[in-house]
Each structure stands twice: as structure tokens, then as C-alpha cells.
Short mmCIF file of N, CA and C and ligand atoms in Angstrom, two decimals:
data_model
loop_
_atom_site.label_atom_id
_atom_site.label_comp_id
_atom_site.label_asym_id
_atom_site.label_seq_id
_atom_site.Cartn_x
_atom_site.Cartn_y
_atom_site.Cartn_z
N MET A 1 107.96 83.68 48.33
CA MET A 1 106.68 83.69 49.04
C MET A 1 106.92 83.77 50.55
N VAL A 2 106.30 84.73 51.18
CA VAL A 2 106.43 84.89 52.64
C VAL A 2 105.55 83.87 53.33
N LYS A 3 106.10 83.27 54.36
CA LYS A 3 105.31 82.29 55.10
C LYS A 3 105.08 82.75 56.54
N ILE A 4 104.06 82.18 57.13
CA ILE A 4 103.78 82.49 58.53
C ILE A 4 104.68 81.61 59.41
N LEU A 5 105.43 82.25 60.28
CA LEU A 5 106.35 81.52 61.15
C LEU A 5 105.56 80.72 62.18
N THR A 6 106.09 79.54 62.50
CA THR A 6 105.46 78.74 63.55
C THR A 6 106.51 78.32 64.58
N ILE A 7 105.99 77.93 65.75
CA ILE A 7 106.87 77.54 66.85
C ILE A 7 107.53 76.19 66.58
N LYS A 8 107.14 75.52 65.50
CA LYS A 8 107.72 74.21 65.18
C LYS A 8 109.17 74.31 64.71
N ILE A 9 109.54 75.49 64.19
CA ILE A 9 110.91 75.68 63.72
C ILE A 9 111.63 76.55 64.75
N LYS A 10 112.79 76.06 65.23
CA LYS A 10 113.44 76.72 66.35
C LYS A 10 113.74 78.20 66.11
N LYS A 11 114.31 78.51 64.96
CA LYS A 11 114.67 79.92 64.74
C LYS A 11 113.42 80.81 64.58
N ASP A 12 112.37 80.23 64.07
CA ASP A 12 111.12 80.98 63.97
C ASP A 12 110.52 81.21 65.35
N ASN A 13 110.59 80.16 66.17
CA ASN A 13 110.10 80.26 67.54
C ASN A 13 110.87 81.35 68.30
N ASP A 14 112.20 81.35 68.12
CA ASP A 14 113.03 82.37 68.78
C ASP A 14 112.60 83.77 68.35
N PHE A 15 112.34 83.91 67.06
CA PHE A 15 111.93 85.23 66.54
C PHE A 15 110.56 85.64 67.10
N LEU A 16 109.65 84.68 67.16
CA LEU A 16 108.31 84.96 67.68
C LEU A 16 108.33 85.35 69.16
N ARG A 17 109.37 84.91 69.87
CA ARG A 17 109.48 85.18 71.31
C ARG A 17 110.16 86.51 71.61
N ARG A 18 110.52 87.23 70.55
CA ARG A 18 111.18 88.52 70.76
C ARG A 18 110.19 89.65 70.65
N LYS A 19 110.39 90.65 71.48
CA LYS A 19 109.55 91.85 71.43
C LYS A 19 109.89 92.64 70.16
N THR A 20 108.88 93.13 69.50
CA THR A 20 109.12 93.85 68.24
C THR A 20 109.57 95.29 68.49
N SER A 21 110.19 95.86 67.48
CA SER A 21 110.64 97.25 67.55
C SER A 21 109.55 98.19 67.08
N ALA A 22 109.55 99.38 67.63
CA ALA A 22 108.55 100.39 67.26
C ALA A 22 108.56 100.63 65.75
N PHE A 23 107.40 100.86 65.20
CA PHE A 23 107.28 101.14 63.76
C PHE A 23 107.63 102.61 63.52
N ASP A 24 108.64 102.82 62.68
CA ASP A 24 109.09 104.18 62.38
C ASP A 24 108.53 104.60 61.03
N PHE A 25 107.51 105.44 61.07
CA PHE A 25 106.84 105.86 59.84
C PHE A 25 107.80 106.55 58.86
N LYS A 26 108.84 107.15 59.41
CA LYS A 26 109.78 107.89 58.55
C LYS A 26 110.60 106.96 57.65
N LYS A 27 110.68 105.70 58.04
CA LYS A 27 111.51 104.74 57.29
C LYS A 27 110.79 104.13 56.09
N PHE A 28 109.50 104.41 55.95
CA PHE A 28 108.73 103.78 54.89
C PHE A 28 107.94 104.81 54.09
N THR A 29 107.75 104.52 52.81
CA THR A 29 106.89 105.39 52.01
C THR A 29 105.44 104.95 52.24
N LYS A 30 104.53 105.82 51.86
CA LYS A 30 103.10 105.49 51.98
C LYS A 30 102.78 104.23 51.20
N LYS A 31 103.42 104.13 50.04
CA LYS A 31 103.19 102.99 49.16
C LYS A 31 103.68 101.69 49.82
N GLU A 32 104.81 101.75 50.48
CA GLU A 32 105.34 100.56 51.17
C GLU A 32 104.43 100.15 52.32
N ILE A 33 103.94 101.13 53.05
CA ILE A 33 103.05 100.83 54.18
C ILE A 33 101.75 100.21 53.65
N GLN A 34 101.24 100.78 52.58
CA GLN A 34 100.03 100.25 51.97
C GLN A 34 100.25 98.81 51.50
N GLY A 35 101.42 98.57 50.89
CA GLY A 35 101.77 97.23 50.41
C GLY A 35 101.85 96.23 51.56
N LEU A 36 102.44 96.66 52.66
CA LEU A 36 102.56 95.81 53.85
C LEU A 36 101.18 95.44 54.38
N VAL A 37 100.32 96.44 54.51
CA VAL A 37 98.96 96.21 55.03
C VAL A 37 98.21 95.24 54.11
N GLN A 38 98.34 95.48 52.80
CA GLN A 38 97.60 94.63 51.86
C GLN A 38 98.11 93.19 51.87
N SER A 39 99.42 93.01 51.92
CA SER A 39 99.91 91.64 51.89
C SER A 39 99.61 90.91 53.19
N MET A 40 99.64 91.64 54.31
CA MET A 40 99.29 90.98 55.57
C MET A 40 97.81 90.61 55.62
N ASN A 41 96.98 91.47 55.08
CA ASN A 41 95.55 91.17 55.01
C ASN A 41 95.32 89.91 54.18
N LYS A 42 96.00 89.86 53.04
CA LYS A 42 95.85 88.72 52.14
C LYS A 42 96.28 87.42 52.82
N MET A 43 97.43 87.48 53.51
CA MET A 43 97.93 86.27 54.18
C MET A 43 97.00 85.82 55.30
N MET A 44 96.49 86.79 56.04
CA MET A 44 95.58 86.47 57.14
C MET A 44 94.32 85.78 56.61
N VAL A 45 93.77 86.35 55.56
CA VAL A 45 92.53 85.80 54.99
C VAL A 45 92.79 84.40 54.40
N GLN A 46 93.90 84.26 53.68
CA GLN A 46 94.23 82.96 53.08
C GLN A 46 94.43 81.88 54.14
N ALA A 47 95.00 82.29 55.27
CA ALA A 47 95.26 81.33 56.34
C ALA A 47 94.04 81.14 57.22
N ASP A 48 92.95 81.84 56.91
CA ASP A 48 91.71 81.71 57.65
C ASP A 48 91.86 82.23 59.09
N GLY A 49 92.66 83.28 59.25
CA GLY A 49 92.86 83.87 60.57
C GLY A 49 92.05 85.14 60.73
N ILE A 50 91.97 85.63 61.97
CA ILE A 50 91.27 86.91 62.21
C ILE A 50 92.22 87.97 62.74
N GLY A 51 93.50 87.60 62.84
CA GLY A 51 94.51 88.57 63.25
C GLY A 51 95.88 88.08 62.82
N LEU A 52 96.77 89.01 62.55
CA LEU A 52 98.14 88.64 62.17
C LEU A 52 99.09 89.76 62.57
N ALA A 53 100.11 89.40 63.33
CA ALA A 53 101.10 90.38 63.76
C ALA A 53 102.31 90.32 62.82
N ALA A 54 102.98 91.47 62.64
CA ALA A 54 104.07 91.54 61.66
C ALA A 54 105.18 90.53 61.96
N ASN A 55 105.47 90.29 63.25
CA ASN A 55 106.54 89.32 63.54
C ASN A 55 106.16 87.89 63.19
N GLN A 56 104.89 87.63 62.95
CA GLN A 56 104.48 86.29 62.50
C GLN A 56 104.90 86.03 61.05
N ILE A 57 105.22 87.09 60.32
CA ILE A 57 105.74 86.87 58.96
C ILE A 57 107.21 87.33 58.88
N GLY A 58 107.86 87.36 60.04
CA GLY A 58 109.30 87.59 60.06
C GLY A 58 109.72 89.04 60.04
N LEU A 59 108.80 89.96 60.30
CA LEU A 59 109.14 91.38 60.30
C LEU A 59 109.19 91.92 61.73
N ASP A 60 110.31 92.54 62.07
CA ASP A 60 110.44 93.11 63.40
C ASP A 60 109.80 94.50 63.41
N LEU A 61 108.49 94.50 63.41
CA LEU A 61 107.74 95.76 63.35
C LEU A 61 106.57 95.66 64.31
N LYS A 62 106.33 96.72 65.06
CA LYS A 62 105.22 96.72 66.00
C LYS A 62 103.95 97.14 65.27
N MET A 63 103.35 96.19 64.62
CA MET A 63 102.06 96.45 63.95
C MET A 63 101.33 95.13 63.72
N PHE A 64 100.02 95.24 63.65
CA PHE A 64 99.24 94.03 63.35
C PHE A 64 98.03 94.38 62.50
N VAL A 65 97.47 93.36 61.89
CA VAL A 65 96.19 93.52 61.19
C VAL A 65 95.18 92.58 61.85
N ALA A 66 93.90 92.92 61.73
CA ALA A 66 92.85 92.08 62.29
C ALA A 66 91.58 92.29 61.46
N LYS A 67 90.76 91.27 61.46
CA LYS A 67 89.47 91.40 60.78
C LYS A 67 88.41 90.74 61.64
N VAL A 68 87.54 91.56 62.18
CA VAL A 68 86.49 91.07 63.08
C VAL A 68 85.17 91.70 62.66
N ASP A 69 84.15 90.87 62.54
CA ASP A 69 82.83 91.35 62.09
C ASP A 69 82.93 92.17 60.80
N ARG A 70 83.71 91.68 59.89
CA ARG A 70 83.90 92.28 58.56
C ARG A 70 84.62 93.62 58.58
N LYS A 71 85.06 94.03 59.77
CA LYS A 71 85.78 95.30 59.83
C LYS A 71 87.28 95.00 59.90
N PHE A 72 88.01 95.69 59.05
CA PHE A 72 89.45 95.45 58.96
C PHE A 72 90.23 96.53 59.72
N TYR A 73 91.24 96.10 60.45
CA TYR A 73 92.08 97.01 61.22
C TYR A 73 93.55 96.79 60.86
N ALA A 74 94.29 97.86 60.72
CA ALA A 74 95.75 97.79 60.58
C ALA A 74 96.27 98.82 61.58
N ILE A 75 96.91 98.35 62.66
CA ILE A 75 97.26 99.25 63.75
C ILE A 75 98.77 99.21 64.01
N PHE A 76 99.33 100.40 64.04
CA PHE A 76 100.77 100.57 64.19
C PHE A 76 101.08 101.10 65.59
N ASN A 77 102.14 100.57 66.18
CA ASN A 77 102.57 100.97 67.54
C ASN A 77 101.41 100.97 68.54
N PRO A 78 100.65 99.88 68.57
CA PRO A 78 99.51 99.83 69.51
C PRO A 78 99.96 99.73 70.96
N GLU A 79 99.14 100.28 71.83
CA GLU A 79 99.33 100.14 73.27
C GLU A 79 97.94 99.94 73.88
N ILE A 80 97.87 99.05 74.84
CA ILE A 80 96.61 98.90 75.57
C ILE A 80 96.65 99.88 76.73
N THR A 81 95.70 100.78 76.77
CA THR A 81 95.73 101.84 77.78
C THR A 81 94.78 101.57 78.93
N LYS A 82 93.81 100.68 78.72
CA LYS A 82 92.88 100.33 79.80
C LYS A 82 92.46 98.88 79.64
N LEU A 83 92.33 98.21 80.79
CA LEU A 83 91.85 96.82 80.80
C LEU A 83 90.73 96.74 81.84
N SER A 84 89.67 96.01 81.53
CA SER A 84 88.60 95.87 82.52
C SER A 84 89.03 94.90 83.61
N ASP A 85 88.38 94.99 84.77
CA ASP A 85 88.67 94.08 85.88
C ASP A 85 88.03 92.71 85.67
N THR A 86 87.02 92.68 84.83
CA THR A 86 86.33 91.41 84.61
C THR A 86 87.01 90.63 83.50
N PHE A 87 87.29 89.36 83.81
CA PHE A 87 87.95 88.47 82.87
C PHE A 87 86.94 87.47 82.33
N THR A 88 87.19 87.00 81.12
CA THR A 88 86.32 85.99 80.56
C THR A 88 87.17 84.98 79.77
N PRO A 89 86.79 83.68 79.85
CA PRO A 89 87.55 82.70 79.09
C PRO A 89 86.95 82.49 77.70
N ALA A 90 87.79 82.20 76.74
CA ALA A 90 87.31 81.78 75.42
C ALA A 90 88.44 81.03 74.73
N GLU A 91 88.05 80.18 73.83
CA GLU A 91 89.04 79.36 73.14
C GLU A 91 89.82 80.18 72.12
N GLU A 92 91.12 80.00 72.13
CA GLU A 92 91.97 80.68 71.15
C GLU A 92 92.83 79.69 70.42
N GLY A 93 93.19 80.07 69.22
CA GLY A 93 94.18 79.34 68.45
C GLY A 93 95.10 80.38 67.86
N CYS A 94 96.08 79.95 67.10
CA CYS A 94 97.04 80.90 66.54
C CYS A 94 97.68 80.30 65.30
N LEU A 95 97.84 81.11 64.27
CA LEU A 95 98.45 80.63 63.03
C LEU A 95 99.91 80.20 63.26
N SER A 96 100.53 80.71 64.31
CA SER A 96 101.91 80.35 64.61
C SER A 96 102.02 79.15 65.55
N VAL A 97 100.89 78.68 66.04
CA VAL A 97 100.87 77.53 66.95
C VAL A 97 99.91 76.49 66.36
N PRO A 98 100.36 75.77 65.33
CA PRO A 98 99.46 74.87 64.61
C PRO A 98 98.90 73.75 65.48
N GLU A 99 97.69 73.36 65.17
CA GLU A 99 97.03 72.20 65.78
C GLU A 99 96.87 72.31 67.29
N MET A 100 96.80 73.52 67.80
CA MET A 100 96.56 73.68 69.23
C MET A 100 95.50 74.74 69.45
N ALA A 101 94.71 74.53 70.50
CA ALA A 101 93.71 75.51 70.89
C ALA A 101 93.46 75.35 72.36
N GLY A 102 93.03 76.40 73.01
CA GLY A 102 92.74 76.29 74.43
C GLY A 102 92.10 77.55 74.97
N ASP A 103 91.47 77.39 76.13
CA ASP A 103 90.79 78.53 76.76
C ASP A 103 91.80 79.47 77.42
N VAL A 104 91.65 80.74 77.12
CA VAL A 104 92.49 81.77 77.72
C VAL A 104 91.58 82.78 78.42
N PHE A 105 91.91 83.10 79.67
CA PHE A 105 91.19 84.17 80.37
C PHE A 105 91.80 85.50 79.99
N ARG A 106 90.94 86.44 79.61
CA ARG A 106 91.44 87.79 79.29
C ARG A 106 90.41 88.82 79.76
N PRO A 107 90.88 90.03 80.01
CA PRO A 107 89.93 91.11 80.32
C PRO A 107 88.90 91.24 79.20
N GLU A 108 87.67 91.49 79.61
CA GLU A 108 86.56 91.57 78.65
C GLU A 108 86.62 92.80 77.75
N ARG A 109 87.07 93.90 78.34
CA ARG A 109 87.07 95.18 77.61
C ARG A 109 88.43 95.81 77.70
N ILE A 110 88.79 96.48 76.65
CA ILE A 110 90.07 97.21 76.65
C ILE A 110 89.93 98.53 75.89
N SER A 111 90.86 99.42 76.16
CA SER A 111 91.05 100.59 75.30
C SER A 111 92.42 100.43 74.66
N LEU A 112 92.47 100.65 73.38
CA LEU A 112 93.71 100.52 72.64
C LEU A 112 94.01 101.82 71.91
N GLU A 113 95.26 102.23 71.99
CA GLU A 113 95.67 103.41 71.24
C GLU A 113 96.81 103.04 70.31
N GLY A 114 96.87 103.72 69.20
CA GLY A 114 97.93 103.45 68.24
C GLY A 114 97.80 104.41 67.07
N TYR A 115 98.30 103.97 65.94
CA TYR A 115 98.27 104.82 64.75
C TYR A 115 97.74 104.03 63.57
N ASP A 116 97.04 104.70 62.69
CA ASP A 116 96.58 104.03 61.47
C ASP A 116 97.70 104.07 60.43
N ARG A 117 97.44 103.55 59.24
CA ARG A 117 98.49 103.43 58.23
C ARG A 117 99.01 104.78 57.74
N ASN A 118 98.25 105.85 58.01
CA ASN A 118 98.69 107.19 57.63
C ASN A 118 99.44 107.90 58.75
N GLY A 119 99.62 107.18 59.85
CA GLY A 119 100.33 107.77 60.98
C GLY A 119 99.43 108.64 61.85
N LYS A 120 98.15 108.51 61.64
CA LYS A 120 97.19 109.28 62.41
C LYS A 120 96.83 108.52 63.69
N LYS A 121 96.82 109.24 64.79
CA LYS A 121 96.53 108.62 66.09
C LYS A 121 95.10 108.07 66.14
N ILE A 122 94.95 106.87 66.67
CA ILE A 122 93.62 106.29 66.82
C ILE A 122 93.43 105.74 68.24
N LYS A 123 92.17 105.73 68.65
CA LYS A 123 91.79 105.18 69.95
C LYS A 123 90.59 104.29 69.71
N ILE A 124 90.64 103.06 70.22
CA ILE A 124 89.51 102.16 70.02
C ILE A 124 89.13 101.52 71.35
N LYS A 125 87.83 101.56 71.64
CA LYS A 125 87.32 100.81 72.79
C LYS A 125 86.79 99.50 72.25
N ALA A 126 87.26 98.39 72.79
CA ALA A 126 86.86 97.10 72.24
C ALA A 126 86.38 96.16 73.33
N TRP A 127 85.45 95.29 72.96
CA TRP A 127 85.00 94.24 73.87
C TRP A 127 84.69 93.01 73.04
N GLY A 128 84.42 91.90 73.73
CA GLY A 128 84.10 90.66 73.03
C GLY A 128 85.27 90.18 72.19
N VAL A 129 84.95 89.65 71.02
CA VAL A 129 85.98 89.04 70.16
C VAL A 129 87.06 90.05 69.78
N LEU A 130 86.66 91.27 69.50
CA LEU A 130 87.64 92.28 69.08
C LEU A 130 88.67 92.55 70.18
N ALA A 131 88.19 92.67 71.41
CA ALA A 131 89.10 92.91 72.54
C ALA A 131 90.07 91.74 72.69
N ARG A 132 89.58 90.56 72.46
CA ARG A 132 90.41 89.35 72.58
C ARG A 132 91.46 89.31 71.47
N VAL A 133 91.04 89.59 70.25
CA VAL A 133 91.98 89.57 69.12
C VAL A 133 93.07 90.63 69.33
N PHE A 134 92.67 91.83 69.74
CA PHE A 134 93.65 92.89 69.98
C PHE A 134 94.66 92.46 71.05
N GLN A 135 94.17 91.83 72.11
CA GLN A 135 95.09 91.41 73.18
C GLN A 135 96.02 90.30 72.71
N HIS A 136 95.47 89.38 71.92
CA HIS A 136 96.27 88.28 71.38
C HIS A 136 97.39 88.85 70.47
N GLU A 137 97.04 89.81 69.64
CA GLU A 137 98.03 90.40 68.72
C GLU A 137 99.04 91.26 69.48
N MET A 138 98.58 91.98 70.50
CA MET A 138 99.50 92.74 71.36
C MET A 138 100.51 91.81 72.00
N ASP A 139 100.04 90.66 72.47
CA ASP A 139 100.93 89.66 73.05
C ASP A 139 102.01 89.27 72.04
N HIS A 140 101.60 89.00 70.80
CA HIS A 140 102.57 88.65 69.76
C HIS A 140 103.67 89.71 69.67
N LEU A 141 103.26 90.96 69.65
CA LEU A 141 104.23 92.05 69.48
C LEU A 141 105.17 92.15 70.68
N ASN A 142 104.75 91.57 71.81
CA ASN A 142 105.60 91.52 72.99
C ASN A 142 106.29 90.16 73.14
N GLY A 143 106.22 89.34 72.12
CA GLY A 143 106.90 88.04 72.14
C GLY A 143 106.20 86.97 72.95
N LYS A 144 104.90 87.15 73.15
CA LYS A 144 104.15 86.22 73.99
C LYS A 144 103.08 85.50 73.17
N LEU A 145 102.87 84.22 73.47
CA LEU A 145 101.87 83.43 72.75
C LEU A 145 100.75 82.97 73.69
N PHE A 146 99.62 82.62 73.10
CA PHE A 146 98.47 82.25 73.95
C PHE A 146 98.76 81.03 74.82
N ILE A 147 99.64 80.14 74.33
CA ILE A 147 99.97 78.95 75.13
C ILE A 147 100.72 79.33 76.41
N ASP A 148 101.45 80.44 76.36
CA ASP A 148 102.14 80.94 77.57
C ASP A 148 101.11 81.40 78.60
N ARG A 149 100.08 82.09 78.10
CA ARG A 149 99.00 82.56 79.00
C ARG A 149 98.31 81.38 79.66
N ILE A 150 98.06 80.33 78.88
CA ILE A 150 97.38 79.15 79.43
C ILE A 150 98.25 78.52 80.52
N LYS A 151 99.53 78.40 80.24
CA LYS A 151 100.47 77.85 81.23
C LYS A 151 100.43 78.66 82.52
N GLU A 152 100.51 79.99 82.40
CA GLU A 152 100.49 80.86 83.57
C GLU A 152 99.20 80.68 84.35
N GLN A 153 98.10 80.61 83.62
CA GLN A 153 96.79 80.53 84.28
C GLN A 153 96.60 79.18 84.95
N GLN A 154 97.20 78.14 84.39
CA GLN A 154 97.10 76.83 85.04
C GLN A 154 97.90 76.80 86.32
N LYS A 155 99.08 77.42 86.29
CA LYS A 155 99.89 77.53 87.51
C LYS A 155 99.10 78.21 88.61
N PHE A 156 98.44 79.27 88.22
CA PHE A 156 97.65 80.06 89.16
C PHE A 156 96.54 79.21 89.79
N LYS A 157 95.93 78.38 88.97
CA LYS A 157 94.82 77.53 89.45
C LYS A 157 95.30 76.50 90.46
N ILE A 158 96.49 75.92 90.23
CA ILE A 158 97.05 74.89 91.12
C ILE A 158 97.25 75.47 92.53
N LYS A 159 97.76 76.68 92.60
CA LYS A 159 97.96 77.37 93.89
C LYS A 159 96.60 77.71 94.49
NI1 NI B 1 98.38 84.38 67.05
#
């Protein structure tokens, strides 16, 4: 049974802090990709989450799944191509950071580009909760957690 890695275990924390490798569609069959998407969706739903990055289940792959407003996303090799100048705070938690939550300031709107499970290029303009979830999952893929953002933002406030 695959488990969601948490920062409570040192080697899992080390893995979560590493930037993921690009997803190479040539290395996987359609069936394998479909299986990956389905099992990540299942784990996310069972854990009561709204987003899950592949490195949270121990896979060094640049991809994540998310479910917001009943719409499901599985995005491979995502990149944020635009960020709004306006920031907004909202409370975040994370399946890899148990029993913690806190306000994180993030850009309100973003544009995200990546690929769907068939390797087809996609572009999404997101705002509100979706923009936040995408940014949170992008952070995961870059080895960053929401608690790091809070720390940075608190430092900024002190100055
Ligand atoms: Ni998370």
C-alpha cells in the first residue's frame, strides 16, 4: 500500500524537499499513466485532500492531481506562466504536513501551462481556490511546502 509521505519522517521530508524530475511520456504506456492518475485520485479523495503531487507518494515525477469544485485535474510538467500582482491570504493545510494549518499569501490569479494525461498541451487560467491549489502543488514539485512560505512571509513582516 502506497502511503502519503509526511515531514515527520526524516527520509520522507528529504524527498519532499527535492525538486521533481520532468515527466517523460515516452517512459510510460497510456495504461500506466491512466493507472497513476487513478490511484492518485483515489488517495487524494481518501485522504480528504483537494490536491496531491506525485512526490507526496514517493514518485520523482513532475505531475499533480487536484479536485476543485467537482472538477478533476491531472497535470503533467506544469509551469506557471503568469501571476497576478494582487496577493490574497487564505488558510492552507497539506497532507504531508499533518496537524498544521496557516495563512499563506499567494497571487490571486495565475496562468498555468502543462500537459494532460495524453500528452496534449493545456493552458488554464485559474483564480480563487483553484489558483491556490495549483500554486501549492507547483510548490510541492519544486520541493517547497506551505510552511516555508509562511516562514518567508513572517520574516518579511518583521522587516
Ligand atoms: Ni500539500
